[in-house]
mmCIF file of N, CA and C in Angstrom:
data_model
loop_
_atom_site.group_PDB
_atom_site.id
_atom_site.type_symbol
_atom_site.label_atom_id
_atom_site.label_comp_id
_atom_site.label_asym_id
_atom_site.label_seq_id
_atom_site.Cartn_x
_atom_site.Cartn_y
_atom_site.Cartn_z
ATOM 1 N N MET A 858 60.093 188.127 -23.486
ATOM 2 C CA MET A 858 60.837 187.167 -22.691
ATOM 3 C C MET A 858 61.328 186.049 -23.620
ATOM 4 N N PRO A 859 62.596 185.685 -23.520
ATOM 5 C CA PRO A 859 63.118 184.603 -24.379
ATOM 6 C C PRO A 859 62.398 183.282 -24.120
ATOM 7 N N HIS A 860 62.411 182.475 -25.134
ATOM 8 C CA HIS A 860 61.696 181.195 -25.081
ATOM 9 C C HIS A 860 62.207 180.302 -23.953
ATOM 10 N N LEU A 861 63.517 180.299 -23.719
ATOM 11 C CA LEU A 861 64.087 179.427 -22.695
ATOM 12 C C LEU A 861 63.582 179.791 -21.299
ATOM 13 N N PHE A 862 63.564 181.097 -20.971
ATOM 14 C CA PHE A 862 63.095 181.509 -19.646
ATOM 15 C C PHE A 862 61.608 181.213 -19.460
ATOM 16 N N ARG A 863 60.828 181.436 -20.506
ATOM 17 C CA ARG A 863 59.398 181.127 -20.413
ATOM 18 C C ARG A 863 59.192 179.625 -20.195
ATOM 19 N N PHE A 864 59.965 178.814 -20.918
ATOM 20 C CA PHE A 864 59.898 177.359 -20.769
ATOM 21 C C PHE A 864 60.208 176.952 -19.319
ATOM 22 N N LEU A 865 61.293 177.506 -18.758
ATOM 23 C CA LEU A 865 61.684 177.161 -17.391
ATOM 24 C C LEU A 865 60.654 177.639 -16.370
ATOM 25 N N PHE A 866 60.174 178.868 -16.515
ATOM 26 C CA PHE A 866 59.210 179.394 -15.546
ATOM 27 C C PHE A 866 57.898 178.619 -15.564
ATOM 28 N N VAL A 867 57.438 178.253 -16.748
ATOM 29 C CA VAL A 867 56.187 177.477 -16.843
ATOM 30 C C VAL A 867 56.361 176.124 -16.159
ATOM 31 N N HIS A 868 57.493 175.464 -16.392
ATOM 32 C CA HIS A 868 57.699 174.152 -15.785
ATOM 33 C C HIS A 868 57.919 174.246 -14.272
ATOM 34 N N ILE A 869 58.596 175.283 -13.816
ATOM 35 C CA ILE A 869 58.763 175.465 -12.368
ATOM 36 C C ILE A 869 57.408 175.722 -11.718
ATOM 37 N N ALA A 870 56.574 176.555 -12.355
ATOM 38 C CA ALA A 870 55.245 176.849 -11.795
ATOM 39 C C ALA A 870 54.370 175.602 -11.764
ATOM 40 N N LEU A 871 54.412 174.814 -12.834
ATOM 41 C CA LEU A 871 53.628 173.566 -12.840
ATOM 42 C C LEU A 871 54.110 172.604 -11.755
ATOM 43 N N GLY A 872 55.421 172.496 -11.606
ATOM 44 C CA GLY A 872 55.964 171.626 -10.564
ATOM 45 C C GLY A 872 55.600 172.107 -9.175
ATOM 46 N N ALA A 873 55.631 173.418 -8.954
ATOM 47 C CA ALA A 873 55.246 173.962 -7.645
ATOM 48 C C ALA A 873 53.781 173.666 -7.354
ATOM 49 N N LEU A 874 52.931 173.813 -8.367
ATOM 50 C CA LEU A 874 51.510 173.503 -8.160
ATOM 51 C C LEU A 874 51.295 172.027 -7.846
ATOM 52 N N VAL A 875 52.005 171.160 -8.528
ATOM 53 C CA VAL A 875 51.899 169.721 -8.244
ATOM 54 C C VAL A 875 52.400 169.434 -6.832
ATOM 55 N N GLY A 876 53.483 170.069 -6.425
ATOM 56 C CA GLY A 876 54.012 169.883 -5.075
ATOM 57 C C GLY A 876 53.042 170.363 -4.006
ATOM 58 N N TRP A 877 52.427 171.521 -4.245
ATOM 59 C CA TRP A 877 51.460 172.026 -3.265
ATOM 60 C C TRP A 877 50.204 171.162 -3.226
ATOM 61 N N LEU A 878 49.799 170.612 -4.363
ATOM 62 C CA LEU A 878 48.664 169.690 -4.383
ATOM 63 C C LEU A 878 48.997 168.428 -3.590
ATOM 64 N N PHE A 879 50.200 167.915 -3.774
ATOM 65 C CA PHE A 879 50.633 166.732 -3.027
ATOM 66 C C PHE A 879 50.688 167.033 -1.528
ATOM 67 N N LEU A 880 51.179 168.218 -1.156
ATOM 68 C CA LEU A 880 51.216 168.616 0.254
ATOM 69 C C LEU A 880 49.806 168.737 0.814
ATOM 70 N N ALA A 881 48.884 169.295 0.035
ATOM 71 C CA ALA A 881 47.494 169.415 0.493
ATOM 72 C C ALA A 881 46.872 168.039 0.716
ATOM 73 N N ILE A 882 47.193 167.085 -0.162
ATOM 74 C CA ILE A 882 46.675 165.723 0.016
ATOM 75 C C ILE A 882 47.258 165.100 1.282
ATOM 76 N N LEU A 883 48.570 165.278 1.496
ATOM 77 C CA LEU A 883 49.190 164.740 2.712
ATOM 78 C C LEU A 883 48.578 165.338 3.972
ATOM 79 N N LEU A 884 48.354 166.651 3.963
ATOM 80 C CA LEU A 884 47.776 167.297 5.135
ATOM 81 C C LEU A 884 46.295 166.950 5.275
ATOM 82 N N GLY A 885 45.594 166.823 4.162
ATOM 83 C CA GLY A 885 44.162 166.501 4.210
ATOM 84 C C GLY A 885 43.899 165.110 4.762
ATOM 85 N N PHE A 886 44.722 164.152 4.416
ATOM 86 C CA PHE A 886 44.560 162.799 4.936
ATOM 87 C C PHE A 886 45.270 162.604 6.265
ATOM 88 N N ASP A 887 45.932 163.642 6.751
ATOM 89 C CA ASP A 887 46.646 163.618 8.035
ATOM 90 C C ASP A 887 47.616 162.428 8.093
ATOM 91 N N THR A 888 48.409 162.292 7.053
ATOM 92 C CA THR A 888 49.359 161.197 6.945
ATOM 93 C C THR A 888 50.413 161.322 8.035
ATOM 94 N N GLY A 889 50.540 160.286 8.815
ATOM 95 C CA GLY A 889 51.529 160.273 9.906
ATOM 96 C C GLY A 889 51.227 161.285 10.992
ATOM 97 N N GLY A 890 50.004 161.789 11.052
ATOM 98 C CA GLY A 890 49.648 162.791 12.063
ATOM 99 C C GLY A 890 50.296 164.139 11.798
ATOM 100 N N LEU A 891 50.636 164.418 10.533
ATOM 101 C CA LEU A 891 51.338 165.650 10.186
ATOM 102 C C LEU A 891 50.486 166.891 10.434
ATOM 103 N N TRP A 892 49.215 166.858 9.986
ATOM 104 C CA TRP A 892 48.352 168.020 10.180
ATOM 105 C C TRP A 892 48.057 168.243 11.668
ATOM 106 N N THR A 893 47.878 167.170 12.395
ATOM 107 C CA THR A 893 47.632 167.288 13.841
ATOM 108 C C THR A 893 48.846 167.912 14.526
ATOM 109 N N LEU A 894 49.999 167.510 14.160
ATOM 110 C CA LEU A 894 51.225 168.052 14.740
ATOM 111 C C LEU A 894 51.386 169.531 14.410
ATOM 112 N N ILE A 895 51.110 169.910 13.152
ATOM 113 C CA ILE A 895 51.255 171.310 12.756
ATOM 114 C C ILE A 895 50.177 172.172 13.391
ATOM 115 N N SER A 896 48.939 171.679 13.419
ATOM 116 C CA SER A 896 47.837 172.500 13.950
ATOM 117 C C SER A 896 47.944 172.706 15.452
ATOM 118 N N HIS A 897 48.575 171.805 16.181
ATOM 119 C CA HIS A 897 48.736 171.967 17.624
ATOM 120 C C HIS A 897 50.030 172.684 17.991
ATOM 121 N N SER A 898 50.770 173.139 16.983
ATOM 122 C CA SER A 898 52.013 173.858 17.221
ATOM 123 C C SER A 898 51.705 175.296 17.644
ATOM 124 N N SER A 899 52.649 175.928 18.342
ATOM 125 C CA SER A 899 52.449 177.323 18.749
ATOM 126 C C SER A 899 52.604 178.277 17.561
ATOM 127 N N THR A 900 53.386 177.904 16.582
ATOM 128 C CA THR A 900 53.541 178.707 15.358
ATOM 129 C C THR A 900 53.316 177.805 14.153
ATOM 130 N N PRO A 901 52.060 177.605 13.740
ATOM 131 C CA PRO A 901 51.794 176.675 12.638
ATOM 132 C C PRO A 901 52.189 177.222 11.262
ATOM 133 N N LEU A 902 52.352 178.542 11.134
ATOM 134 C CA LEU A 902 52.687 179.098 9.828
ATOM 135 C C LEU A 902 54.120 178.768 9.397
ATOM 136 N N LEU A 903 55.038 178.680 10.344
ATOM 137 C CA LEU A 903 56.426 178.395 10.002
ATOM 138 C C LEU A 903 56.591 177.001 9.385
ATOM 139 N N PRO A 904 56.083 175.930 10.003
ATOM 140 C CA PRO A 904 56.236 174.616 9.346
ATOM 141 C C PRO A 904 55.470 174.519 8.027
ATOM 142 N N LEU A 905 54.299 175.172 7.945
ATOM 143 C CA LEU A 905 53.561 175.157 6.680
ATOM 144 C C LEU A 905 54.338 175.874 5.581
ATOM 145 N N ALA A 906 54.954 177.002 5.913
ATOM 146 C CA ALA A 906 55.730 177.748 4.920
ATOM 147 C C ALA A 906 56.954 176.944 4.476
ATOM 148 N N LEU A 907 57.620 176.305 5.428
ATOM 149 C CA LEU A 907 58.784 175.489 5.079
ATOM 150 C C LEU A 907 58.389 174.303 4.208
ATOM 151 N N LEU A 908 57.319 173.619 4.594
ATOM 152 C CA LEU A 908 56.858 172.483 3.784
ATOM 153 C C LEU A 908 56.468 172.936 2.380
ATOM 154 N N ALA A 909 55.723 174.042 2.289
ATOM 155 C CA ALA A 909 55.278 174.538 0.987
ATOM 156 C C ALA A 909 56.478 174.930 0.125
ATOM 157 N N ALA A 910 57.466 175.593 0.714
ATOM 158 C CA ALA A 910 58.636 176.021 -0.048
ATOM 159 C C ALA A 910 59.433 174.823 -0.551
ATOM 160 N N PHE A 911 59.662 173.848 0.308
ATOM 161 C CA PHE A 911 60.491 172.725 -0.111
ATOM 162 C C PHE A 911 59.746 171.760 -1.041
ATOM 163 N N PHE A 912 58.435 171.632 -0.877
ATOM 164 C CA PHE A 912 57.677 170.830 -1.842
ATOM 165 C C PHE A 912 57.688 171.518 -3.206
ATOM 166 N N ALA A 913 57.566 172.854 -3.219
ATOM 167 C CA ALA A 913 57.602 173.587 -4.489
ATOM 168 C C ALA A 913 58.981 173.460 -5.137
ATOM 169 N N LEU A 914 60.038 173.562 -4.350
ATOM 170 C CA LEU A 914 61.391 173.428 -4.903
ATOM 171 C C LEU A 914 61.634 172.018 -5.458
ATOM 172 N N THR A 915 61.244 171.030 -4.696
ATOM 173 C CA THR A 915 61.498 169.654 -5.111
ATOM 174 C C THR A 915 60.710 169.293 -6.366
ATOM 175 N N PHE A 916 59.414 169.526 -6.345
ATOM 176 C CA PHE A 916 58.589 169.159 -7.489
ATOM 177 C C PHE A 916 58.839 170.084 -8.673
ATOM 178 N N GLY A 917 59.117 171.357 -8.411
ATOM 179 C CA GLY A 917 59.443 172.285 -9.498
ATOM 180 C C GLY A 917 60.712 171.868 -10.208
ATOM 181 N N GLY A 918 61.724 171.477 -9.442
ATOM 182 C CA GLY A 918 62.969 171.004 -10.060
ATOM 183 C C GLY A 918 62.764 169.722 -10.830
ATOM 184 N N ALA A 919 61.961 168.814 -10.295
ATOM 185 C CA ALA A 919 61.728 167.536 -10.983
ATOM 186 C C ALA A 919 60.970 167.739 -12.294
ATOM 187 N N VAL A 920 59.937 168.578 -12.273
ATOM 188 C CA VAL A 920 59.162 168.812 -13.497
ATOM 189 C C VAL A 920 60.003 169.569 -14.519
ATOM 190 N N THR A 921 60.803 170.526 -14.063
ATOM 191 C CA THR A 921 61.663 171.262 -14.984
ATOM 192 C C THR A 921 62.708 170.337 -15.612
ATOM 193 N N ALA A 922 63.329 169.496 -14.808
ATOM 194 C CA ALA A 922 64.329 168.568 -15.335
ATOM 195 C C ALA A 922 63.706 167.601 -16.332
ATOM 196 N N SER A 923 62.529 167.081 -16.012
ATOM 197 C CA SER A 923 61.891 166.156 -16.962
ATOM 198 C C SER A 923 61.464 166.892 -18.228
ATOM 199 N N GLY A 924 61.048 168.150 -18.106
ATOM 200 C CA GLY A 924 60.696 168.926 -19.300
ATOM 201 C C GLY A 924 61.896 169.173 -20.190
ATOM 202 N N VAL A 925 63.035 169.468 -19.580
ATOM 203 C CA VAL A 925 64.254 169.693 -20.365
ATOM 204 C C VAL A 925 64.705 168.399 -21.035
ATOM 205 N N LEU A 926 64.677 167.300 -20.296
ATOM 206 C CA LEU A 926 65.145 166.035 -20.856
ATOM 207 C C LEU A 926 64.221 165.500 -21.947
ATOM 208 N N LEU A 927 62.938 165.802 -21.846
ATOM 209 C CA LEU A 927 61.991 165.297 -22.836
ATOM 210 C C LEU A 927 61.750 166.273 -23.974
ATOM 211 N N SER A 928 62.453 167.396 -23.993
ATOM 212 C CA SER A 928 62.194 168.410 -25.013
ATOM 213 C C SER A 928 62.955 168.168 -26.310
ATOM 214 N N ALA A 929 63.791 167.158 -26.372
ATOM 215 C CA ALA A 929 64.534 166.888 -27.604
ATOM 216 C C ALA A 929 63.555 166.504 -28.710
ATOM 217 N N GLU A 930 63.781 167.057 -29.885
ATOM 218 C CA GLU A 930 62.892 166.780 -31.009
ATOM 219 C C GLU A 930 63.401 165.582 -31.804
ATOM 220 N N GLU A 931 62.542 165.051 -32.643
ATOM 221 C CA GLU A 931 62.904 163.918 -33.494
ATOM 222 C C GLU A 931 64.046 164.326 -34.410
ATOM 223 N N GLY A 932 65.085 163.525 -34.444
ATOM 224 C CA GLY A 932 66.207 163.804 -35.320
ATOM 225 C C GLY A 932 67.327 164.584 -34.665
ATOM 226 N N ASP A 933 67.132 165.074 -33.437
ATOM 227 C CA ASP A 933 68.213 165.770 -32.739
ATOM 228 C C ASP A 933 69.233 164.743 -32.278
ATOM 229 N N GLU A 934 70.431 164.874 -32.755
ATOM 230 C CA GLU A 934 71.501 163.961 -32.367
ATOM 231 C C GLU A 934 72.594 164.768 -31.689
ATOM 232 N N PRO A 935 73.130 164.269 -30.607
ATOM 233 C CA PRO A 935 74.250 164.985 -29.982
ATOM 234 C C PRO A 935 75.472 164.925 -30.896
ATOM 235 N N PRO A 936 76.355 165.897 -30.748
ATOM 236 C CA PRO A 936 77.563 165.854 -31.586
ATOM 237 C C PRO A 936 78.380 164.601 -31.284
ATOM 238 N N ILE A 937 78.985 164.049 -32.315
ATOM 239 C CA ILE A 937 79.735 162.810 -32.152
ATOM 240 C C ILE A 937 81.164 163.144 -31.750
ATOM 241 N N GLY A 938 81.565 162.660 -30.600
ATOM 242 C CA GLY A 938 82.927 162.842 -30.135
ATOM 243 C C GLY A 938 83.752 161.605 -30.446
ATOM 244 N N PRO A 939 85.024 161.611 -30.067
ATOM 245 C CA PRO A 939 85.886 160.469 -30.399
ATOM 246 C C PRO A 939 85.440 159.172 -29.733
ATOM 247 N N LYS A 940 84.922 159.242 -28.502
ATOM 248 C CA LYS A 940 84.495 158.007 -27.826
ATOM 249 C C LYS A 940 83.282 157.416 -28.519
ATOM 250 N N ARG A 941 82.308 158.265 -28.866
ATOM 251 C CA ARG A 941 81.106 157.758 -29.514
ATOM 252 C C ARG A 941 81.427 157.250 -30.916
ATOM 253 N N ARG A 942 82.329 157.933 -31.611
ATOM 254 C CA ARG A 942 82.715 157.495 -32.946
ATOM 255 C C ARG A 942 83.360 156.113 -32.883
ATOM 256 N N ARG A 943 84.208 155.887 -31.863
ATOM 257 C CA ARG A 943 84.858 154.589 -31.687
ATOM 258 C C ARG A 943 83.812 153.521 -31.371
ATOM 259 N N ARG A 944 82.831 153.858 -30.527
ATOM 260 C CA ARG A 944 81.791 152.898 -30.167
ATOM 261 C C ARG A 944 80.957 152.534 -31.390
ATOM 262 N N LEU A 945 80.629 153.520 -32.230
ATOM 263 C CA LEU A 945 79.867 153.226 -33.443
ATOM 264 C C LEU A 945 80.669 152.355 -34.401
ATOM 265 N N ARG A 946 81.976 152.597 -34.471
ATOM 266 C CA ARG A 946 82.819 151.789 -35.340
ATOM 267 C C ARG A 946 82.886 150.349 -34.834
ATOM 268 N N LEU A 947 82.940 150.177 -33.509
ATOM 269 C CA LEU A 947 82.979 148.827 -32.947
ATOM 270 C C LEU A 947 81.659 148.091 -33.144
ATOM 271 N N MET A 948 80.551 148.847 -33.105
ATOM 272 C CA MET A 948 79.251 148.207 -33.283
ATOM 273 C C MET A 948 79.079 147.714 -34.712
ATOM 274 N N ALA A 949 79.805 148.310 -35.659
ATOM 275 C CA ALA A 949 79.691 147.893 -37.042
ATOM 276 C C ALA A 949 80.482 146.620 -37.324
ATOM 277 N N LEU A 950 81.393 146.244 -36.430
ATOM 278 C CA LEU A 950 82.182 145.032 -36.623
ATOM 279 C C LEU A 950 81.314 143.798 -36.437
ATOM 280 N N PRO A 951 81.729 142.663 -36.977
ATOM 281 C CA PRO A 951 80.966 141.442 -36.733
ATOM 282 C C PRO A 951 80.949 141.112 -35.247
ATOM 283 N N SER A 952 80.034 140.293 -34.880
ATOM 284 C CA SER A 952 79.857 139.968 -33.473
ATOM 285 C C SER A 952 81.127 139.403 -32.865
ATOM 286 N N LEU A 953 81.547 140.019 -31.779
ATOM 287 C CA LEU A 953 82.738 139.562 -31.076
ATOM 288 C C LEU A 953 82.371 138.975 -29.720
ATOM 289 N N SER A 954 81.149 138.492 -29.616
ATOM 290 C CA SER A 954 80.728 137.957 -28.331
ATOM 291 C C SER A 954 81.473 136.651 -28.049
ATOM 292 N N PRO A 955 81.775 136.408 -26.778
ATOM 293 C CA PRO A 955 82.528 135.187 -26.453
ATOM 294 C C PRO A 955 81.674 133.944 -26.674
ATOM 295 N N ARG A 956 82.322 132.929 -27.150
ATOM 296 C CA ARG A 956 81.652 131.653 -27.351
ATOM 297 C C ARG A 956 82.143 130.692 -26.282
ATOM 298 N N PRO A 957 81.300 129.775 -25.871
ATOM 299 C CA PRO A 957 81.747 128.844 -24.832
ATOM 300 C C PRO A 957 82.901 127.973 -25.342
ATOM 301 N N ALA A 958 83.860 127.771 -24.484
ATOM 302 C CA ALA A 958 85.018 126.955 -24.842
ATOM 303 C C ALA A 958 84.607 125.489 -24.891
ATOM 304 N N PRO A 959 85.225 124.714 -25.773
ATOM 305 C CA PRO A 959 84.891 123.281 -25.817
ATOM 306 C C PRO A 959 85.337 122.603 -24.526
ATOM 307 N N ARG A 960 84.550 121.645 -24.116
ATOM 308 C CA ARG A 960 84.874 120.941 -22.878
ATOM 309 C C ARG A 960 86.015 119.975 -23.137
ATOM 310 N N PRO A 961 86.995 119.986 -22.264
ATOM 311 C CA PRO A 961 88.125 119.061 -22.477
ATOM 312 C C PRO A 961 87.695 117.622 -22.236
ATOM 313 N N ALA A 962 88.307 116.740 -22.993
ATOM 314 C CA ALA A 962 88.018 115.313 -22.831
ATOM 315 C C ALA A 962 88.734 114.805 -21.590
ATOM 316 N N VAL A 963 88.029 114.023 -20.829
ATOM 317 C CA VAL A 963 88.611 113.474 -19.607
ATOM 318 C C VAL A 963 88.814 111.979 -19.827
ATOM 319 N N ALA A 964 90.049 111.552 -19.687
ATOM 320 C CA ALA A 964 90.362 110.133 -19.878
ATOM 321 C C ALA A 964 90.335 109.445 -18.523
ATOM 322 N N VAL A 965 89.545 108.411 -18.447
ATOM 323 C CA VAL A 965 89.461 107.635 -17.210
ATOM 324 C C VAL A 965 89.986 106.246 -17.530
ATOM 325 N N ALA A 966 90.799 105.716 -16.674
ATOM 326 C CA ALA A 966 91.397 104.390 -16.910
ATOM 327 C C ALA A 966 90.308 103.343 -16.988
ATOM 328 N N GLY A 967 90.318 102.575 -18.059
ATOM 329 C CA GLY A 967 89.383 101.476 -18.206
ATOM 330 C C GLY A 967 88.046 101.899 -18.783
ATOM 331 N N ALA A 968 87.819 103.177 -18.989
ATOM 332 C CA ALA A 968 86.522 103.616 -19.505
ATOM 333 C C ALA A 968 86.552 103.560 -21.023
ATOM 334 N N ARG A 969 85.467 103.131 -21.607
ATOM 335 C CA ARG A 969 85.367 103.090 -23.061
ATOM 336 C C ARG A 969 84.511 104.265 -23.498
ATOM 337 N N ARG A 970 84.846 104.811 -24.641
ATOM 338 C CA ARG A 970 84.041 105.934 -25.108
ATOM 339 C C ARG A 970 82.753 105.415 -25.717
ATOM 340 N N ARG A 971 81.727 106.243 -25.623
ATOM 341 C CA ARG A 971 80.435 105.865 -26.196
ATOM 342 C C ARG A 971 80.516 105.905 -27.703
ATOM 343 N N PRO A 972 79.914 104.966 -28.375
ATOM 344 C CA PRO A 972 79.931 105.009 -29.831
ATOM 345 C C PRO A 972 79.106 106.185 -30.331
ATOM 346 N N ARG A 973 79.611 106.846 -31.349
ATOM 347 C CA ARG A 973 78.902 107.980 -31.926
ATOM 348 C C ARG A 973 78.026 107.492 -33.071
ATOM 349 N N ILE A 974 77.239 108.381 -33.622
ATOM 350 C CA ILE A 974 76.285 108.006 -34.663
ATOM 351 C C ILE A 974 77.009 107.461 -35.891
ATOM 352 N N HIS A 975 78.082 108.144 -36.305
ATOM 353 C CA HIS A 975 78.771 107.651 -37.496
ATOM 354 C C HIS A 975 79.465 106.318 -37.210
ATOM 355 N N ASP A 976 79.858 106.039 -35.953
ATOM 356 C CA ASP A 976 80.396 104.733 -35.615
ATOM 357 C C ASP A 976 79.337 103.661 -35.745
ATOM 358 N N MET A 977 78.105 103.991 -35.359
ATOM 359 C CA MET A 977 77.018 103.026 -35.442
ATOM 360 C C MET A 977 76.702 102.690 -36.902
ATOM 361 N N ASP A 978 76.795 103.707 -37.779
ATOM 362 C CA ASP A 978 76.571 103.420 -39.196
ATOM 363 C C ASP A 978 77.613 102.477 -39.734
ATOM 364 N N GLU A 979 78.865 102.661 -39.332
ATOM 365 C CA GLU A 979 79.936 101.788 -39.795
ATOM 366 C C GLU A 979 79.734 100.367 -39.273
ATOM 367 N N LEU A 980 79.250 100.236 -38.026
ATOM 368 C CA LEU A 980 79.001 98.914 -37.465
ATOM 369 C C LEU A 980 77.905 98.185 -38.252
ATOM 370 N N HIS A 981 76.855 98.913 -38.633
ATOM 371 C CA HIS A 981 75.738 98.280 -39.352
ATOM 372 C C HIS A 981 76.129 97.933 -40.788
ATOM 373 N N ARG A 982 77.045 98.685 -41.377
ATOM 374 C CA ARG A 982 77.458 98.417 -42.753
ATOM 375 C C ARG A 982 78.304 97.157 -42.825
ATOM 376 N N SER A 983 79.066 96.879 -41.811
ATOM 377 C CA SER A 983 79.972 95.732 -41.895
ATOM 378 C C SER A 983 79.341 94.440 -41.467
#
């Protein structure tokens, strides 16, 4: 069996087992009265089979997807396309982040400006 199929089957089986364990915990603790509802049904096997199938599908898919996404090895880099090449080139440029604009001076009639530090030095020198 090829490595890829074995990888997928192992992860699907692990996910199905985790899903069935989670379903067993939900039914064991009778969360939301689920076990009571199923056990008092006229056909309890049908809802149990549906729950088991969909929990296995959901958790199997999640574990398989996480296994595929986490299987990249150290040093594996995706091929560089034109968009990524442009982004890398832009990242190499000096910082182009916006700087705050200087605040405009507001002239008020009759208002005097505050003396600055260098003005104070000139006042003390004279």
